[in-house]
């Protein structure tokens, strides 16, 4: 009986040991399952975190590109405006230069025309003065010749009268006196 009891006790202990091992294995399996679950959860969490990070980066990159594009457009518009302003200024400067050159040319032409007009006026004035001088000289010459002719005629007449009225001596004296008188008159006229 003791042997049977010992056998029963032994079996009980074995069964208890097996149950203990089973429970231990079950606990171990649960722990492993929990560990795996946590690992899967952590991996999922990291995957989602990575996905969120990538989305944020993609969004940030998109915004950066959009900002870059906006800035590019702004700079392009600014460049075009500056070019337009520069072109307008260049055209204005060209127009001003053209007008200045035209005015200068016109003033030059006017000055040239005025110079020619003055030269023509001066030439005409000189011509008229010369003509007047020639006319005056011609009148003076005519008057001088007429006076000479009249004087010559007067002298000839006087001489003839003296020749008729006086002797050769008287004639010579008279001629000498007349000569002196003529010389004096000529000197005074001069």
mmCIF file of C-alpha atoms in Angstrom:
data_model
loop_
_atom_site.group_PDB
_atom_site.id
_atom_site.type_symbol
_atom_site.label_atom_id
_atom_site.label_comp_id
_atom_site.label_asym_id
_atom_site.label_seq_id
_atom_site.Cartn_x
_atom_site.Cartn_y
_atom_site.Cartn_z
ATOM 1 C CA UNK A 1 0.000 0.000 0.000
ATOM 2 C CA UNK A 2 2.808 2.313 0.803
ATOM 3 C CA UNK A 3 4.303 1.473 -2.527
ATOM 4 C CA UNK A 4 1.035 2.366 -4.266
ATOM 5 C CA UNK A 5 0.831 5.579 -2.318
ATOM 6 C CA UNK A 6 4.403 6.338 -3.224
ATOM 7 C CA UNK A 7 3.597 5.572 -6.848
ATOM 8 C CA UNK A 8 0.550 7.829 -6.719
ATOM 9 C CA UNK A 9 2.572 10.578 -5.085
ATOM 10 C CA UNK A 10 5.252 10.166 -7.671
ATOM 11 C CA UNK A 11 2.662 10.378 -10.482
ATOM 12 C CA UNK A 12 1.072 13.384 -8.805
ATOM 13 C CA UNK A 13 4.399 15.106 -8.594
ATOM 14 C CA UNK A 14 5.151 14.205 -12.215
ATOM 15 C CA UNK A 15 1.780 15.527 -13.265
ATOM 16 C CA UNK A 16 2.368 18.625 -11.175
ATOM 17 C CA UNK A 17 5.813 19.035 -12.757
ATOM 18 C CA UNK A 18 4.382 18.607 -16.234
ATOM 19 C CA UNK A 19 1.637 21.132 -15.431
ATOM 20 C CA UNK A 20 4.287 23.457 -14.074
ATOM 21 C CA UNK A 21 6.357 22.986 -17.262
ATOM 22 C CA UNK A 22 3.251 23.463 -19.401
ATOM 23 C CA UNK A 23 2.390 26.653 -17.569
ATOM 24 C CA UNK A 24 6.001 27.787 -17.835
ATOM 25 C CA UNK A 25 6.005 27.092 -21.577
ATOM 26 C CA UNK A 26 2.645 28.804 -21.926
ATOM 27 C CA UNK A 27 3.955 31.814 -20.007
ATOM 28 C CA UNK A 28 7.097 31.784 -22.112
ATOM 29 C CA UNK A 29 5.011 31.577 -25.308
ATOM 30 C CA UNK A 30 2.842 34.425 -24.066
ATOM 31 C CA UNK A 31 5.923 36.495 -23.324
ATOM 32 C CA UNK A 32 7.328 35.716 -26.762
ATOM 33 C CA UNK A 33 3.978 36.535 -28.347
ATOM 34 C CA UNK A 34 3.846 39.772 -26.358
ATOM 35 C CA UNK A 35 7.421 40.574 -27.333
ATOM 36 C CA UNK A 36 6.599 39.876 -30.986
ATOM 37 C CA UNK A 37 3.410 41.926 -30.704
ATOM 38 C CA UNK A 38 5.392 44.802 -29.221
ATOM 39 C CA UNK A 39 8.065 44.419 -31.890
ATOM 40 C CA UNK A 40 5.382 44.405 -34.620
ATOM 41 C CA UNK A 41 3.704 47.387 -32.961
ATOM 42 C CA UNK A 42 7.058 49.201 -32.677
ATOM 43 C CA UNK A 43 7.879 48.353 -36.297
ATOM 44 C CA UNK A 44 4.435 49.607 -37.376
ATOM 45 C CA UNK A 45 4.897 52.699 -35.248
ATOM 46 C CA UNK A 46 8.348 53.313 -36.833
ATOM 47 C CA UNK A 47 6.905 52.639 -40.309
ATOM 48 C CA UNK A 48 4.094 55.124 -39.725
ATOM 49 C CA UNK A 49 6.559 57.601 -38.180
ATOM 50 C CA UNK A 50 8.856 57.165 -41.204
ATOM 51 C CA UNK A 51 5.889 57.540 -43.543
ATOM 52 C CA UNK A 52 4.760 60.694 -41.711
ATOM 53 C CA UNK A 53 8.333 62.039 -41.802
ATOM 54 C CA UNK A 54 8.589 61.311 -45.523
ATOM 55 C CA UNK A 55 5.211 62.989 -46.126
ATOM 56 C CA UNK A 56 6.332 66.009 -44.117
ATOM 57 C CA UNK A 57 9.597 66.089 -46.056
ATOM 58 C CA UNK A 58 7.708 65.719 -49.344
ATOM 59 C CA UNK A 59 5.316 68.483 -48.273
ATOM 60 C CA UNK A 60 8.234 70.684 -47.182
ATOM 61 C CA UNK A 61 10.027 69.950 -50.493
ATOM 62 C CA UNK A 62 6.833 70.769 -52.407
ATOM 63 C CA UNK A 63 6.452 74.031 -50.473
ATOM 64 C CA UNK A 64 10.146 74.823 -51.020
ATOM 65 C CA UNK A 65 9.779 74.195 -54.769
ATOM 66 C CA UNK A 66 6.583 76.275 -54.865
ATOM 67 C CA UNK A 67 8.328 79.091 -52.971
ATOM 68 C CA UNK A 68 11.299 78.739 -55.318
ATOM 69 C CA UNK A 69 8.972 78.879 -58.318
ATOM 70 C CA UNK A 70 7.146 81.919 -56.898
ATOM 71 C CA UNK A 71 10.492 83.617 -56.190
ATOM 72 C CA UNK A 72 11.705 82.680 -59.670
ATOM 73 C CA UNK A 73 8.560 84.243 -61.208
ATOM 74 C CA UNK A 74 8.930 87.308 -58.996
ATOM 75 C CA UNK A 75 12.575 87.737 -59.998
ATOM 76 C CA UNK A 76 11.707 87.165 -63.663
ATOM 77 C CA UNK A 77 8.927 89.785 -63.484
ATOM 78 C CA UNK A 78 11.292 92.166 -61.688
ATOM 79 C CA UNK A 79 13.979 91.529 -64.343
ATOM 80 C CA UNK A 80 11.468 92.131 -67.139
ATOM 81 C CA UNK A 81 10.259 95.329 -65.454
ATOM 82 C CA UNK A 82 13.836 96.527 -64.985
ATOM 83 C CA UNK A 83 14.589 95.661 -68.616
ATOM 84 C CA UNK A 84 11.446 97.526 -69.719
ATOM 85 C CA UNK A 85 12.438 100.553 -67.612
ATOM 86 C CA UNK A 86 16.011 100.384 -68.959
ATOM 87 C CA UNK A 87 14.682 100.067 -72.531
ATOM 88 C CA UNK A 88 12.349 103.047 -72.000
ATOM 89 C CA UNK A 89 15.236 105.067 -70.568
ATOM 90 C CA UNK A 90 17.462 104.032 -73.483
ATOM 91 C CA UNK A 91 14.757 104.996 -75.995
ATOM 92 C CA UNK A 92 14.180 108.319 -74.178
ATOM 93 C CA UNK A 93 17.925 109.007 -74.179
ATOM 94 C CA UNK A 94 18.122 108.111 -77.893
ATOM 95 C CA UNK A 95 15.153 110.379 -78.659
ATOM 96 C CA UNK A 96 16.663 113.216 -76.604
ATOM 97 C CA UNK A 97 20.015 112.748 -78.381
ATOM 98 C CA UNK A 98 18.247 112.679 -81.755
ATOM 99 C CA UNK A 99 16.335 115.879 -80.938
ATOM 100 C CA UNK A 100 19.519 117.512 -79.643
ATOM 101 C CA UNK A 101 21.367 116.558 -82.836
ATOM 102 C CA UNK A 102 18.481 117.806 -84.992
ATOM 103 C CA UNK A 103 18.336 121.087 -83.051
ATOM 104 C CA UNK A 104 22.108 121.430 -83.334
ATOM 105 C CA UNK A 105 21.907 120.688 -87.056
ATOM 106 C CA UNK A 106 19.056 123.184 -87.472
ATOM 107 C CA UNK A 107 20.938 125.815 -85.462
ATOM 108 C CA UNK A 108 24.043 125.098 -87.547
ATOM 109 C CA UNK A 109 22.042 125.461 -90.762
ATOM 110 C CA UNK A 110 20.408 128.663 -89.472
ATOM 111 C CA UNK A 111 23.807 130.036 -88.438
ATOM 112 C CA UNK A 112 25.245 129.092 -91.846
ATOM 113 C CA UNK A 113 22.283 130.734 -93.613
ATOM 114 C CA UNK A 114 22.656 133.850 -91.430
ATOM 115 C CA UNK A 115 26.391 133.928 -92.158
ATOM 116 C CA UNK A 116 25.725 133.637 -95.900
ATOM 117 C CA UNK A 117 23.027 136.317 -95.672
ATOM 118 C CA UNK A 118 25.417 138.659 -93.839
ATOM 119 C CA UNK A 119 28.192 137.879 -96.332
ATOM 120 C CA UNK A 120 25.818 138.588 -99.248
ATOM 121 C CA UNK A 121 24.668 141.783 -97.509
ATOM 122 C CA UNK A 122 28.289 142.827 -96.912
ATOM 123 C CA UNK A 123 29.247 142.002 -100.525
ATOM 124 C CA UNK A 124 26.260 144.001 -101.811
ATOM 125 C CA UNK A 125 27.116 146.872 -99.472
ATOM 126 C CA UNK A 126 30.725 146.886 -100.702
ATOM 127 C CA UNK A 127 29.544 146.659 -104.316
ATOM 128 C CA UNK A 128 27.202 149.618 -103.818
ATOM 129 C CA UNK A 129 29.909 151.585 -102.023
ATOM 130 C CA UNK A 130 32.333 150.863 -104.856
ATOM 131 C CA UNK A 131 29.707 151.755 -107.444
ATOM 132 C CA UNK A 132 28.898 154.985 -105.613
ATOM 133 C CA UNK A 133 32.618 155.753 -105.290
ATOM 134 C CA UNK A 134 33.127 155.093 -109.006
ATOM 135 C CA UNK A 135 30.144 157.286 -109.860
ATOM 136 C CA UNK A 136 31.432 160.079 -107.591
ATOM 137 C CA UNK A 137 34.910 159.724 -109.082
ATOM 138 C CA UNK A 138 33.421 159.807 -112.605
ATOM 139 C CA UNK A 139 31.426 162.948 -111.729
ATOM 140 C CA UNK A 140 34.522 164.531 -110.177
ATOM 141 C CA UNK A 141 36.594 163.550 -113.207
ATOM 142 C CA UNK A 142 33.960 165.015 -115.587
ATOM 143 C CA UNK A 143 33.787 168.196 -113.521
ATOM 144 C CA UNK A 144 37.601 168.392 -113.427
ATOM 145 C CA UNK A 145 37.842 167.873 -117.188
ATOM 146 C CA UNK A 146 35.119 170.467 -117.823
ATOM 147 C CA UNK A 147 36.842 172.920 -115.480
ATOM 148 C CA UNK A 148 40.156 172.251 -117.197
ATOM 149 C CA UNK A 149 38.534 172.699 -120.579
ATOM 150 C CA UNK A 150 36.836 175.934 -119.503
ATOM 151 C CA UNK A 151 40.060 177.154 -117.919
ATOM 152 C CA UNK A 152 41.987 176.211 -121.021
ATOM 153 C CA UNK A 153 39.518 178.028 -123.218
ATOM 154 C CA UNK A 154 39.631 181.047 -120.911
ATOM 155 C CA UNK A 155 43.418 181.051 -120.943
ATOM 156 C CA UNK A 156 43.567 180.630 -124.672
ATOM 157 C CA UNK A 157 41.169 183.532 -125.140
ATOM 158 C CA UNK A 158 43.108 185.684 -122.676
ATOM 159 C CA UNK A 159 46.363 184.676 -124.280
ATOM 160 C CA UNK A 160 45.053 185.561 -127.685
ATOM 161 C CA UNK A 161 43.854 188.951 -126.408
ATOM 162 C CA UNK A 162 47.243 189.544 -124.742
ATOM 163 C CA UNK A 163 49.045 188.526 -127.894
ATOM 164 C CA UNK A 164 46.940 190.928 -129.852
ATOM 165 C CA UNK A 165 47.095 193.806 -127.306
ATOM 166 C CA UNK A 166 50.627 193.629 -125.943
ATOM 167 C CA UNK A 167 54.143 193.153 -127.042
ATOM 168 C CA UNK A 168 56.103 189.922 -126.719
ATOM 169 C CA UNK A 169 57.593 191.079 -123.442
ATOM 170 C CA UNK A 170 54.254 191.954 -121.958
ATOM 171 C CA UNK A 171 52.909 188.706 -123.229
ATOM 172 C CA UNK A 172 55.764 186.801 -121.546
ATOM 173 C CA UNK A 173 55.273 188.655 -118.268
ATOM 174 C CA UNK A 174 51.567 188.040 -118.422
ATOM 175 C CA UNK A 175 52.187 184.405 -119.263
ATOM 176 C CA UNK A 176 54.587 184.144 -116.300
ATOM 177 C CA UNK A 177 52.076 185.742 -113.998
ATOM 178 C CA UNK A 178 49.313 183.540 -115.345
ATOM 179 C CA UNK A 179 51.491 180.476 -114.860
ATOM 180 C CA UNK A 180 52.133 181.465 -111.242
ATOM 181 C CA UNK A 181 48.476 182.122 -110.743
ATOM 182 C CA UNK A 182 47.589 178.763 -112.255
ATOM 183 C CA UNK A 183 50.116 176.976 -110.076
ATOM 184 C CA UNK A 184 48.750 178.689 -106.999
ATOM 185 C CA UNK A 185 45.196 177.860 -107.995
ATOM 186 C CA UNK A 186 46.156 174.263 -108.685
ATOM 187 C CA UNK A 187 47.867 174.035 -105.298
ATOM 188 C CA UNK A 188 44.808 175.421 -103.585
ATOM 189 C CA UNK A 189 42.561 173.046 -105.456
ATOM 190 C CA UNK A 190 44.766 170.172 -104.415
#
